[in-house]
Amino acid sequence: MSYQVDEKGYYGEFGGAFIPEMLYPNVEELRSQYIEIMQSESFQKKFRALLKDYVGRPTPLYFAKRFSEKYNTKVYLKREDLCHTGAHKVNNTVGQILMAQELGKKRIIAETGAGQHGVATATVCALMGLECIVYMGEIDIERQSPNVARMKMLGAKVIPAKSGSRTLKDATNEAIRDWINNPVDTHYIIGSVVGPHPYPDMVARFQSVISEEIKKQLKEVENTEDPDYVVACVGGGSNAAGIYYHYLDNPKVGIIAVEAAGKGIDTGESAATSALGKMGIIHGSKTLLMQTGDGQITEPYSISAGLDYPGVGPMHANLFTSGRGEFISITDDAAMKAGLELAKLEGIIPAIETSHALAIFENRKFKPDDVVVVNLSGRGDKDLNTYIEYFNL
Ligand SMILES: *Cc1c(COP(=O)(O)O)cnc(C)c1O
């Protein structure tokens, strides 16, 4: 049995493409071509060149000496925070903009919650000179004004979603409506391993460069390609899918997924989907999601905007229910403390999303000679105001 996607677009019982009939041609166009395009020599050449010269890859695999001493185990950090734009998201948007070009698309749409995916999309649209439209909830536009300004500087048009709770899921509905109305010339860039098949698999493949690099880098320093554990925070699950990808079917490598417990799993203010979620359909995919008894999606909460998502991608839902992945949830308070600790021990200020992954060492003990690789998914610059308010800096 494999933990990769099967030919029908499922991870175990999760995944698939649950979409309105009018969207079917768009998704089918992508599904029928994505593997062939991605595997072609010309695509790989362009993708690899951009990853190297534009994104700044390979990112370092850094042995965190003082952090390791503190927790009495060997911790390596995969430095996705050093990617252009400050996080792993650009690995995917670079891949998808090339995919859009191969498919002959001239217009790019995306939805964004906190704005990070919107910025990563606007960035690659500027790079390629393609029209970029980003749907964003009206409330999120108010909350995330620096990212709105970034998108505008990069030439994107930000359209407010004014219906419903005026947040991410409403922006998603607007983007889907746009795609239905513009099937021929438009590509929809989804920002995580979510959405209808083939998106979760396509995004995982673009992010898989993370574990591809780790294998080579670890071989040089530890004389093995296989760490004992790979650890990542999970919002939708794309940075996690990237660090797990080449280890999914290797039982020697433990997989640890870290979710946001928010103010605590039992408080009603949380985003811990594995603990609280039930099977449902979100964003065109069958997966675990937080919902009320009658199937309404629950509004998630986390101090970190990037983990504030009511579901997880189908790969992760399967890792959870099959037991292949170990799922840990971390509160806002524990994450903030871990972020400050990494800054003081290693001189690296992490994104608050990433701080959740770092916080597991407080309670989850590892052996002294275990090699644990943590995906340092992003840098903390965008979160400085939250750190300032929280710690009274
Ligand atoms: C967006 C984001 C995440 C969460 O998204 P995933 O798809 O789960 O990776 C995590 N870390 C950072 C820094 C982010 O910007």
PDB file of N, CA and C and ligand atoms in Angstrom, residues 87-89 116 191-193 233-240 306-307 351 353-354 377-379 382, ligand 1:
ATOM      1  N   ALA A  87       9.058  32.187   2.324  1.00  0.00           N
ATOM      2  CA  ALA A  87       8.439  30.916   2.725  1.00  0.00           C
ATOM      3  C   ALA A  87       8.435  29.950   1.536  1.00  0.00           C
ATOM      4  N   HIS A  88       7.990  28.731   1.833  1.00  0.00           N
ATOM      5  CA  HIS A  88       7.957  27.676   0.815  1.00  0.00           C
ATOM      6  C   HIS A  88       6.927  27.895  -0.283  1.00  0.00           C
ATOM      7  N   LYS A  89       5.944  28.771  -0.067  1.00  0.00           N
ATOM      8  CA  LYS A  89       4.807  28.859  -0.996  1.00  0.00           C
ATOM      9  C   LYS A  89       5.219  29.116  -2.440  1.00  0.00           C
ATOM     10  N   GLN A 116      -0.652  35.515   2.109  1.00  0.00           N
ATOM     11  CA  GLN A 116       0.669  34.978   1.752  1.00  0.00           C
ATOM     12  C   GLN A 116       0.635  34.287   0.380  1.00  0.00           C
ATOM     13  N   GLY A 191      -3.134  27.258  -3.465  1.00  0.00           N
ATOM     14  CA  GLY A 191      -1.911  27.497  -2.710  1.00  0.00           C
ATOM     15  C   GLY A 191      -1.466  26.408  -1.759  1.00  0.00           C
ATOM     16  N   SER A 192      -2.242  25.324  -1.643  1.00  0.00           N
ATOM     17  CA  SER A 192      -1.790  24.260  -0.751  1.00  0.00           C
ATOM     18  C   SER A 192      -2.211  22.917  -1.346  1.00  0.00           C
ATOM     19  N   VAL A 193      -1.975  21.830  -0.602  1.00  0.00           N
ATOM     20  CA  VAL A 193      -2.311  20.495  -1.124  1.00  0.00           C
ATOM     21  C   VAL A 193      -3.781  20.193  -0.874  1.00  0.00           C
ATOM     22  N   CYS A 233       4.648  21.879  10.283  1.00  0.00           N
ATOM     23  CA  CYS A 233       3.333  22.387  10.644  1.00  0.00           C
ATOM     24  C   CYS A 233       2.381  22.149   9.473  1.00  0.00           C
ATOM     25  N   VAL A 234       1.104  22.024   9.794  1.00  0.00           N
ATOM     26  CA  VAL A 234       0.094  21.754   8.768  1.00  0.00           C
ATOM     27  C   VAL A 234      -1.033  22.769   8.845  1.00  0.00           C
ATOM     28  N   GLY A 235      -1.156  23.569   7.780  1.00  0.00           N
ATOM     29  CA  GLY A 235      -2.354  24.382   7.602  1.00  0.00           C
ATOM     30  C   GLY A 235      -3.228  23.604   6.636  1.00  0.00           C
ATOM     31  N   GLY A 236      -3.003  23.828   5.339  1.00  0.00           N
ATOM     32  CA  GLY A 236      -3.557  22.940   4.321  1.00  0.00           C
ATOM     33  C   GLY A 236      -2.663  21.719   4.156  1.00  0.00           C
ATOM     34  N   GLY A 237      -1.348  21.958   4.331  1.00  0.00           N
ATOM     35  CA  GLY A 237      -0.400  20.844   4.340  1.00  0.00           C
ATOM     36  C   GLY A 237       0.650  20.836   3.242  1.00  0.00           C
ATOM     37  N   SER A 238       0.936  21.990   2.608  1.00  0.00           N
ATOM     38  CA  SER A 238       1.874  21.922   1.480  1.00  0.00           C
ATOM     39  C   SER A 238       3.337  21.856   1.900  1.00  0.00           C
ATOM     40  N   ASN A 239       3.736  22.603   2.939  1.00  0.00           N
ATOM     41  CA  ASN A 239       5.151  22.477   3.341  1.00  0.00           C
ATOM     42  C   ASN A 239       5.385  21.092   3.934  1.00  0.00           C
ATOM     43  N   ALA A 240       4.361  20.560   4.610  1.00  0.00           N
ATOM     44  CA  ALA A 240       4.463  19.201   5.156  1.00  0.00           C
ATOM     45  C   ALA A 240       4.560  18.175   4.031  1.00  0.00           C
ATOM     46  N   GLY A 306      -1.593  31.465   8.710  1.00  0.00           N
ATOM     47  CA  GLY A 306      -1.381  30.387   7.735  1.00  0.00           C
ATOM     48  C   GLY A 306      -1.894  29.028   8.193  1.00  0.00           C
ATOM     49  N   LEU A 307      -2.173  28.862   9.478  1.00  0.00           N
ATOM     50  CA  LEU A 307      -2.688  27.571   9.963  1.00  0.00           C
ATOM     51  C   LEU A 307      -4.190  27.629  10.215  1.00  0.00           C
ATOM     52  N   ALA A 351       8.495  32.197  11.227  1.00  0.00           N
ATOM     53  CA  ALA A 351       7.070  32.504  11.091  1.00  0.00           C
ATOM     54  C   ALA A 351       6.326  31.805  12.233  1.00  0.00           C
ATOM     55  N   GLU A 353       3.601  30.176  12.111  1.00  0.00           N
ATOM     56  CA  GLU A 353       3.207  28.834  11.663  1.00  0.00           C
ATOM     57  C   GLU A 353       4.314  27.839  12.033  1.00  0.00           C
ATOM     58  N   THR A 354       5.539  28.178  11.628  1.00  0.00           N
ATOM     59  CA  THR A 354       6.691  27.319  11.870  1.00  0.00           C
ATOM     60  C   THR A 354       6.945  27.108  13.357  1.00  0.00           C
ATOM     61  N   SER A 377       9.341  26.487   7.684  1.00  0.00           N
ATOM     62  CA  SER A 377       8.541  26.865   6.508  1.00  0.00           C
ATOM     63  C   SER A 377       8.613  28.339   6.140  1.00  0.00           C
ATOM     64  N   GLY A 378       8.848  29.229   7.123  1.00  0.00           N
ATOM     65  CA  GLY A 378       8.871  30.648   6.755  1.00  0.00           C
ATOM     66  C   GLY A 378       9.522  31.516   7.804  1.00  0.00           C
ATOM     67  N   ARG A 379       9.843  32.744   7.387  1.00  0.00           N
ATOM     68  CA  ARG A 379      10.500  33.673   8.308  1.00  0.00           C
ATOM     69  C   ARG A 379       9.473  34.557   9.015  1.00  0.00           C
ATOM     70  N   LYS A 382       6.906  38.859   8.726  1.00  0.00           N
ATOM     71  CA  LYS A 382       5.485  39.182   8.557  1.00  0.00           C
ATOM     72  C   LYS A 382       4.740  39.145   9.895  1.00  0.00           C
TER      73      LYS A 382
HETATM   74  C1  LIG B   1       1.085  29.327   4.420  1.00  0.00           C
HETATM   75  C2  LIG B   1       2.084  28.901   5.407  1.00  0.00           C
HETATM   76  C3  LIG B   1       1.980  27.678   6.115  1.00  0.00           C
HETATM   77  C4  LIG B   1       0.789  26.771   6.007  1.00  0.00           C
HETATM   78  O1  LIG B   1       0.523  26.286   4.728  1.00  0.00           O
HETATM   79  P1  LIG B   1       0.800  24.767   4.358  1.00  0.00           P
HETATM   80  O2  LIG B   1       0.152  24.603   3.029  1.00  0.00           O
HETATM   81  O3  LIG B   1       0.202  23.913   5.414  1.00  0.00           O
HETATM   82  O4  LIG B   1       2.276  24.601   4.286  1.00  0.00           O
HETATM   83  C5  LIG B   1       2.995  27.317   6.971  1.00  0.00           C
HETATM   84  N1  LIG B   1       4.071  28.108   7.167  1.00  0.00           N
HETATM   85  C6  LIG B   1       4.209  29.286   6.526  1.00  0.00           C
HETATM   86  C7  LIG B   1       5.415  30.116   6.800  1.00  0.00           C
HETATM   87  C8  LIG B   1       3.225  29.722   5.628  1.00  0.00           C
HETATM   88  O5  LIG B   1       3.374  30.897   5.001  1.00  0.00           O
END
